[in-house]
CSV table of C-alpha atoms (C1' of nucleotides) in Angstrom, one decimal:
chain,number,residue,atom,x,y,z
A,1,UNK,CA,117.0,86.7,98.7
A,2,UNK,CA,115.0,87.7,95.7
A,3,UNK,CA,117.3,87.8,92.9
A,4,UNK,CA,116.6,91.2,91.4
A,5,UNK,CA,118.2,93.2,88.5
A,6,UNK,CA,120.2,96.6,88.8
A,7,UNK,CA,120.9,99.0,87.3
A,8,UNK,CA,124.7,99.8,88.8
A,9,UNK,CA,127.2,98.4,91.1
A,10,UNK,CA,125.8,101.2,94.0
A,11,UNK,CA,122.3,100.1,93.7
A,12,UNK,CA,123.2,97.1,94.4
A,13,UNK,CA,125.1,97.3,97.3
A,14,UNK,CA,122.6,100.0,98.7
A,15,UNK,CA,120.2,97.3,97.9
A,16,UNK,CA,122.4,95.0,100.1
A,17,UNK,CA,123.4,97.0,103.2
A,18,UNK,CA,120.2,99.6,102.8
A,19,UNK,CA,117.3,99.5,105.4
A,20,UNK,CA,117.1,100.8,108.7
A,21,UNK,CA,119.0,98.6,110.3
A,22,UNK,CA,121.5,96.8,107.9
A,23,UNK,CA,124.2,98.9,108.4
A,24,UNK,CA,123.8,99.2,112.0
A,25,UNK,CA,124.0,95.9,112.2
A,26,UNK,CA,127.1,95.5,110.5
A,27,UNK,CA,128.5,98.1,112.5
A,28,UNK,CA,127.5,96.6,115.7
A,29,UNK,CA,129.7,93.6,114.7
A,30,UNK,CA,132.4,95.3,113.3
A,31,UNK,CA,134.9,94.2,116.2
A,32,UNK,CA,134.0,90.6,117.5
A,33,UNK,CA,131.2,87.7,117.1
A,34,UNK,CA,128.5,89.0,118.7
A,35,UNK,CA,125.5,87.0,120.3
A,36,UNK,CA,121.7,87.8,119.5
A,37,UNK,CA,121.6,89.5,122.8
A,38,UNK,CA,124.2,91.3,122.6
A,39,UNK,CA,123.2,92.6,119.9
A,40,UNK,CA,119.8,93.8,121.2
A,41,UNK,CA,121.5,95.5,123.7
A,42,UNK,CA,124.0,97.7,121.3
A,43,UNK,CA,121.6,98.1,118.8
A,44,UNK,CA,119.2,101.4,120.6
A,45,UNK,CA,115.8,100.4,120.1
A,46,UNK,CA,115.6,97.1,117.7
A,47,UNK,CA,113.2,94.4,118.3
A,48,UNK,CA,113.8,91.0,118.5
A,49,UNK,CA,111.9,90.8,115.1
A,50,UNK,CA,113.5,93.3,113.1
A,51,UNK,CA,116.8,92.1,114.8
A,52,UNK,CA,115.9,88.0,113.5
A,53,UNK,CA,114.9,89.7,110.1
A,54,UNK,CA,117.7,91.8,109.0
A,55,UNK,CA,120.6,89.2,110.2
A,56,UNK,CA,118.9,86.4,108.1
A,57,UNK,CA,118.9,88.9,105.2
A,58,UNK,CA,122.6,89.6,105.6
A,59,UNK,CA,123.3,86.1,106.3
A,60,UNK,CA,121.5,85.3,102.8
A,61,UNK,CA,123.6,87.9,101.3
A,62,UNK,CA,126.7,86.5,102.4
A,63,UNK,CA,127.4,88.9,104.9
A,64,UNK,CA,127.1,87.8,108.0
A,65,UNK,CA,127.3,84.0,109.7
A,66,UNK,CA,124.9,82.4,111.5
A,67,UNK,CA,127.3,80.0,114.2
A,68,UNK,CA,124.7,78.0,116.2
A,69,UNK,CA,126.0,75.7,118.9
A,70,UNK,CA,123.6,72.7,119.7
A,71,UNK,CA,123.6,73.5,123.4
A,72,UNK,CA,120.7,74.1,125.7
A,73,UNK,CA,120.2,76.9,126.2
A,74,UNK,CA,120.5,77.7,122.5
A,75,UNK,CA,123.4,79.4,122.2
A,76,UNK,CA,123.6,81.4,118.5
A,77,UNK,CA,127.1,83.8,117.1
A,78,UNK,CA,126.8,86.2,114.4
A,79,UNK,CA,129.9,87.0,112.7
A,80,UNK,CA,130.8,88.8,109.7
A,81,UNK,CA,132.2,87.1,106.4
A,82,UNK,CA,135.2,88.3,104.2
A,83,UNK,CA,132.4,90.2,102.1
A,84,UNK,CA,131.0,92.2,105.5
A,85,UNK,CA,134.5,93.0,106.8
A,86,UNK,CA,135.5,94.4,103.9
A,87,UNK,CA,132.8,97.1,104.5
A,88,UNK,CA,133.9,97.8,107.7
A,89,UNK,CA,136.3,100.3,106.4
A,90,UNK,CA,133.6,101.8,104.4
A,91,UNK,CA,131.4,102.6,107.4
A,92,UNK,CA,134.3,103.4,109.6
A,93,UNK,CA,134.2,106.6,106.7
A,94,UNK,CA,130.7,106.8,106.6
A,95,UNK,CA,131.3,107.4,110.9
A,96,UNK,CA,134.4,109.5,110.6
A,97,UNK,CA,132.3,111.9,107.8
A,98,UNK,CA,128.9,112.0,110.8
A,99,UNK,CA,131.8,113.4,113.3
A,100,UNK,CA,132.7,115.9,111.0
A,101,UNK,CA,129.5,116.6,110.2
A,102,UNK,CA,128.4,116.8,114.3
A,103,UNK,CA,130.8,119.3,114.4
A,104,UNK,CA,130.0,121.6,111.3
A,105,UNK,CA,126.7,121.8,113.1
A,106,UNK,CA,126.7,121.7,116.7
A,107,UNK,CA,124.7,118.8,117.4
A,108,UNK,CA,125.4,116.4,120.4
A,109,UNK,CA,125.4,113.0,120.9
A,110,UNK,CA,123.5,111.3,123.7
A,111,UNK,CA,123.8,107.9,124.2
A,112,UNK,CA,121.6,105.6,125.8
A,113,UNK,CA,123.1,103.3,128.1
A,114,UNK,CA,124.7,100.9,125.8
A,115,UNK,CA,125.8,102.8,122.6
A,116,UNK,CA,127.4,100.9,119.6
A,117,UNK,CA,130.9,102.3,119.7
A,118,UNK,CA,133.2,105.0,120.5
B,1,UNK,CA,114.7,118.4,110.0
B,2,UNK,CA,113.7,116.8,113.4
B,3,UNK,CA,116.2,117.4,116.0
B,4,UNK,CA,116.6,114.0,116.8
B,5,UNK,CA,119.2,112.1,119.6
B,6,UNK,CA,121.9,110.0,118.4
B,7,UNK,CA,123.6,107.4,120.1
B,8,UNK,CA,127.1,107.6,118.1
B,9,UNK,CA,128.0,109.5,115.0
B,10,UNK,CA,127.3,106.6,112.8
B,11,UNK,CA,123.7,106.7,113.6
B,12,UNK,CA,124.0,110.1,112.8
B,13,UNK,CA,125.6,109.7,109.2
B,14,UNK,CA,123.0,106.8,108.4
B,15,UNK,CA,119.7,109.1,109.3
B,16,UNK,CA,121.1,111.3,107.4
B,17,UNK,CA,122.2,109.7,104.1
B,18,UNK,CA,119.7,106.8,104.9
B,19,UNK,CA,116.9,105.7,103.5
B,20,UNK,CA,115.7,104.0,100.1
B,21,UNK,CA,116.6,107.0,97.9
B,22,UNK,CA,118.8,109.6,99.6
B,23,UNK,CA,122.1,108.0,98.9
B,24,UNK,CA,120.8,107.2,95.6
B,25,UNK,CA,120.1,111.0,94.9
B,26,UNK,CA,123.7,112.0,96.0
B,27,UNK,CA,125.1,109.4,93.7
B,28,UNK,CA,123.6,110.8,91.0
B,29,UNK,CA,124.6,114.5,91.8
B,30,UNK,CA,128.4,113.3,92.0
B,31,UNK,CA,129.6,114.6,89.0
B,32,UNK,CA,127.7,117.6,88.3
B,33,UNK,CA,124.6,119.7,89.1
B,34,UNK,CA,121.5,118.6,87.8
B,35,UNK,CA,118.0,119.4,87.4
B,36,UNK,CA,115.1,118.1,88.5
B,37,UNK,CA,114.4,116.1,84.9
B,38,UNK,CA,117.6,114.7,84.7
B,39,UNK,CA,117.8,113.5,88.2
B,40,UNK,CA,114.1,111.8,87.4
B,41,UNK,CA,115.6,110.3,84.0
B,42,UNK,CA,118.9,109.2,86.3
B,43,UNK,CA,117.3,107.7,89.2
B,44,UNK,CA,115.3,104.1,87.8
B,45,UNK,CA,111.8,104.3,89.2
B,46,UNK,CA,111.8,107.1,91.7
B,47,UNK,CA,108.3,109.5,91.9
B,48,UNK,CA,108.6,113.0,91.1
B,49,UNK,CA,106.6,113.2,94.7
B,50,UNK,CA,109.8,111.1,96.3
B,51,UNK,CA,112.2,113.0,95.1
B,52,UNK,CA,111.2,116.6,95.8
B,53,UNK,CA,110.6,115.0,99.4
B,54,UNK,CA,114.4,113.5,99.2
B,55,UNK,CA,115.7,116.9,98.3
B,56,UNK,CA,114.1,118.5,100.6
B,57,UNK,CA,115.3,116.5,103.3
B,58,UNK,CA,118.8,116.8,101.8
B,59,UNK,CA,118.7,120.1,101.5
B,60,UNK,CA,117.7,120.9,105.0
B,61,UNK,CA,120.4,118.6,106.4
B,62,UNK,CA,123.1,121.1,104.2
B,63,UNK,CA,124.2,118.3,101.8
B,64,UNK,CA,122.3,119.5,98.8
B,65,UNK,CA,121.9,122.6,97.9
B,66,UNK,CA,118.5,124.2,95.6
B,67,UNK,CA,119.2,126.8,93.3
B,68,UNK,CA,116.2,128.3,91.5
B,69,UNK,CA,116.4,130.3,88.7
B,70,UNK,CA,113.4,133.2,88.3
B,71,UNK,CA,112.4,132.3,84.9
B,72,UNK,CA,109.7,130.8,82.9
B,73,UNK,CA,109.6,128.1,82.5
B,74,UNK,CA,110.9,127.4,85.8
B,75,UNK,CA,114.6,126.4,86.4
B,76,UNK,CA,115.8,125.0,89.4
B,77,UNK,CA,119.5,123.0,89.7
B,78,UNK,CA,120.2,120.8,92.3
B,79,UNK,CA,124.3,120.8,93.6
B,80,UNK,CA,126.1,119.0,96.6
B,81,UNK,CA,127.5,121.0,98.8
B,82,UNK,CA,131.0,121.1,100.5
B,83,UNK,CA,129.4,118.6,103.3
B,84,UNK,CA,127.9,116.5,100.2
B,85,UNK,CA,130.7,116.4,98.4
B,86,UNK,CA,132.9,115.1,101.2
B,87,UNK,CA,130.0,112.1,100.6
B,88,UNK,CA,131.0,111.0,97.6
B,89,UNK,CA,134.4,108.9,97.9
B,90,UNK,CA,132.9,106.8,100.6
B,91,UNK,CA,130.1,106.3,98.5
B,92,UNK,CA,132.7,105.4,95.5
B,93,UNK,CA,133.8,103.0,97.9
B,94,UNK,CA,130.8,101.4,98.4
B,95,UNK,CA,130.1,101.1,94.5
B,96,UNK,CA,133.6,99.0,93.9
B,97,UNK,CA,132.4,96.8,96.9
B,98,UNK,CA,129.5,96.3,95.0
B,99,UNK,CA,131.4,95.6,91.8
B,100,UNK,CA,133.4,92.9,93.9
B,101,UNK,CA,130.2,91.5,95.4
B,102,UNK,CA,128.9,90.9,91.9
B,103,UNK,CA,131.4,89.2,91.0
B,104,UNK,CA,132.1,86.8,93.8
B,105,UNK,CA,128.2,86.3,93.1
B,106,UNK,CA,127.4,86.2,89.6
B,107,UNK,CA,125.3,88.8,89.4
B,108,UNK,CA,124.5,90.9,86.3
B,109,UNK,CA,124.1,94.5,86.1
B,110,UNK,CA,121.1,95.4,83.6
B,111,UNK,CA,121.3,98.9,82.7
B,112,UNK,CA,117.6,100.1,82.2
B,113,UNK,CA,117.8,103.2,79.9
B,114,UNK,CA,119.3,105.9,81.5
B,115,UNK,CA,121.5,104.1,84.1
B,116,UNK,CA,123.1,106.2,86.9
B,117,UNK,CA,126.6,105.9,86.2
B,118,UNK,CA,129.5,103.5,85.4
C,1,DC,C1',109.1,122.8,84.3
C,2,DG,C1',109.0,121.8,88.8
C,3,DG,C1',106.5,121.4,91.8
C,4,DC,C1',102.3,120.8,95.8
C,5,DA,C1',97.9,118.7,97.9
C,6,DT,C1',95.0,115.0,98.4
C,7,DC,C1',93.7,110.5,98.7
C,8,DC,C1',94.7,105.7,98.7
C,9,DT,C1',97.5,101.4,98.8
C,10,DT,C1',101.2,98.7,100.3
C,11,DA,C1',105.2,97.8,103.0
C,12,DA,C1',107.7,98.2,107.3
C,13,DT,C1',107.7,97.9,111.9
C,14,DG,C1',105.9,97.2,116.8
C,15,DA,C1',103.5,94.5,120.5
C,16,DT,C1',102.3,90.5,122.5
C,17,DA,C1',102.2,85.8,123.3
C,18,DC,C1',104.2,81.5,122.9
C,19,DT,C1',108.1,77.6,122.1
C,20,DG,C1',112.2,74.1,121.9
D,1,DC,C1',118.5,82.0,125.0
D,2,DA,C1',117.0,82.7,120.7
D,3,DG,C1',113.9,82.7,118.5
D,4,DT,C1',108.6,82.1,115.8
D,5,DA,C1',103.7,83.5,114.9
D,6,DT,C1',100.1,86.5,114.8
D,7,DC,C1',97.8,90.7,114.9
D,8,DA,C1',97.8,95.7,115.1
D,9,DT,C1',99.8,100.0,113.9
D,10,DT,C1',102.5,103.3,111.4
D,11,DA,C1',105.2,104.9,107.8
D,12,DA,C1',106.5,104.8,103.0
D,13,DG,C1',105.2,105.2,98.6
D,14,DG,C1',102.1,105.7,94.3
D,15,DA,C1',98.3,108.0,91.5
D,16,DT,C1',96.0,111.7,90.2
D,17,DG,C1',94.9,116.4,89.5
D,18,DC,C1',96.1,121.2,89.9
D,19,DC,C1',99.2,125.5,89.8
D,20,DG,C1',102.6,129.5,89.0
DNA sequence: CGGCATCCTTAATGATACTG
DNA sequence: CAGTATCATTAAGGATGCCG
């Protein structure tokens, strides 16, 4: 985490949860602990990189936990913290708001095999 | 706008208010509509270049909406729509996590200028 | 004033191979 | 299984100049 400055309480939690694949992340573990390849699989289209990358950020934020069992083979849980859950509700909205907004303007949703949720 | 293919309708809502800037933009048309020299005084260190492209994209997805005035000097006023506005308490939301985040983690806000808001 | 077009730089992401 | 390391590619962004 670099420590920058901002200039409001939104930048910095857009600064936080921002990126292509923060929020989805979140989202992805919104109901249980989830395991690195579990999350691969509900996440359409991340690599293992960007998938290593953006949980360490969160996890340096304070938003996620890294649970790693010394087992073999490695066996690694991602949870979220008090500070992601409370976010949940927030992109629940953010969700609820892309239905609406599906609907307004005809498009369809195709999901690939293993979708995130709903 | 690319007709793209989502897996669920928070992907959706995350294309479409993603991004480094986009939500950013939004915030800063909350309370009224604005011109293209206040947004630039309102938004810390975007390029004019970034946010005519941000617009843009807004505009095409029916969240913003562009209303130029046929005079010279030019005039043009930038105003969420009804889908925009519908935007804006989750996005208040997300500002008063922010403000708890900040201070469960010590962190400053340092206005710059012409803040955003708050 | 509110852009657009062009070029150029930098940052983000992807692909592949390898490891404890 | 859950990564890391390296290299290649692509996308995002900045700088500058011009225009109605």
């Amino acid at each position: 985490m670099e420590s920058r400055s901002y200039n409001c309480f939104f930048q910095l939690a857009t600064d936080i949860i921002g990126g292509k694949w923060k929020s989805m992340v979140l989202w992805a573990l919104k109901k249980d602990v989830k395991r690195n390849g579990e999350l691969k699989k509900l996440i359409p289209n991340i690599s293992q990189k960007m998938l290593t990358q953006q949980l360490r950020e969160l996890e340096g934020a304070g938003i996620v936990e890294r649970i790693v069992y010394p087992v073999i083979p490695p066996k690694v849980e991602y949870k979220l913290t008090k500070s992601g859950e409370k976010l949940i509700p927030i992109l629940e909205q953010l969700h609820d708001w892309g239905k609406e907004y599906a609907k307004n303007h005809d498009i369809k949703i195709v999901k690939d095999a293993n979708c995130i949720i709903e």
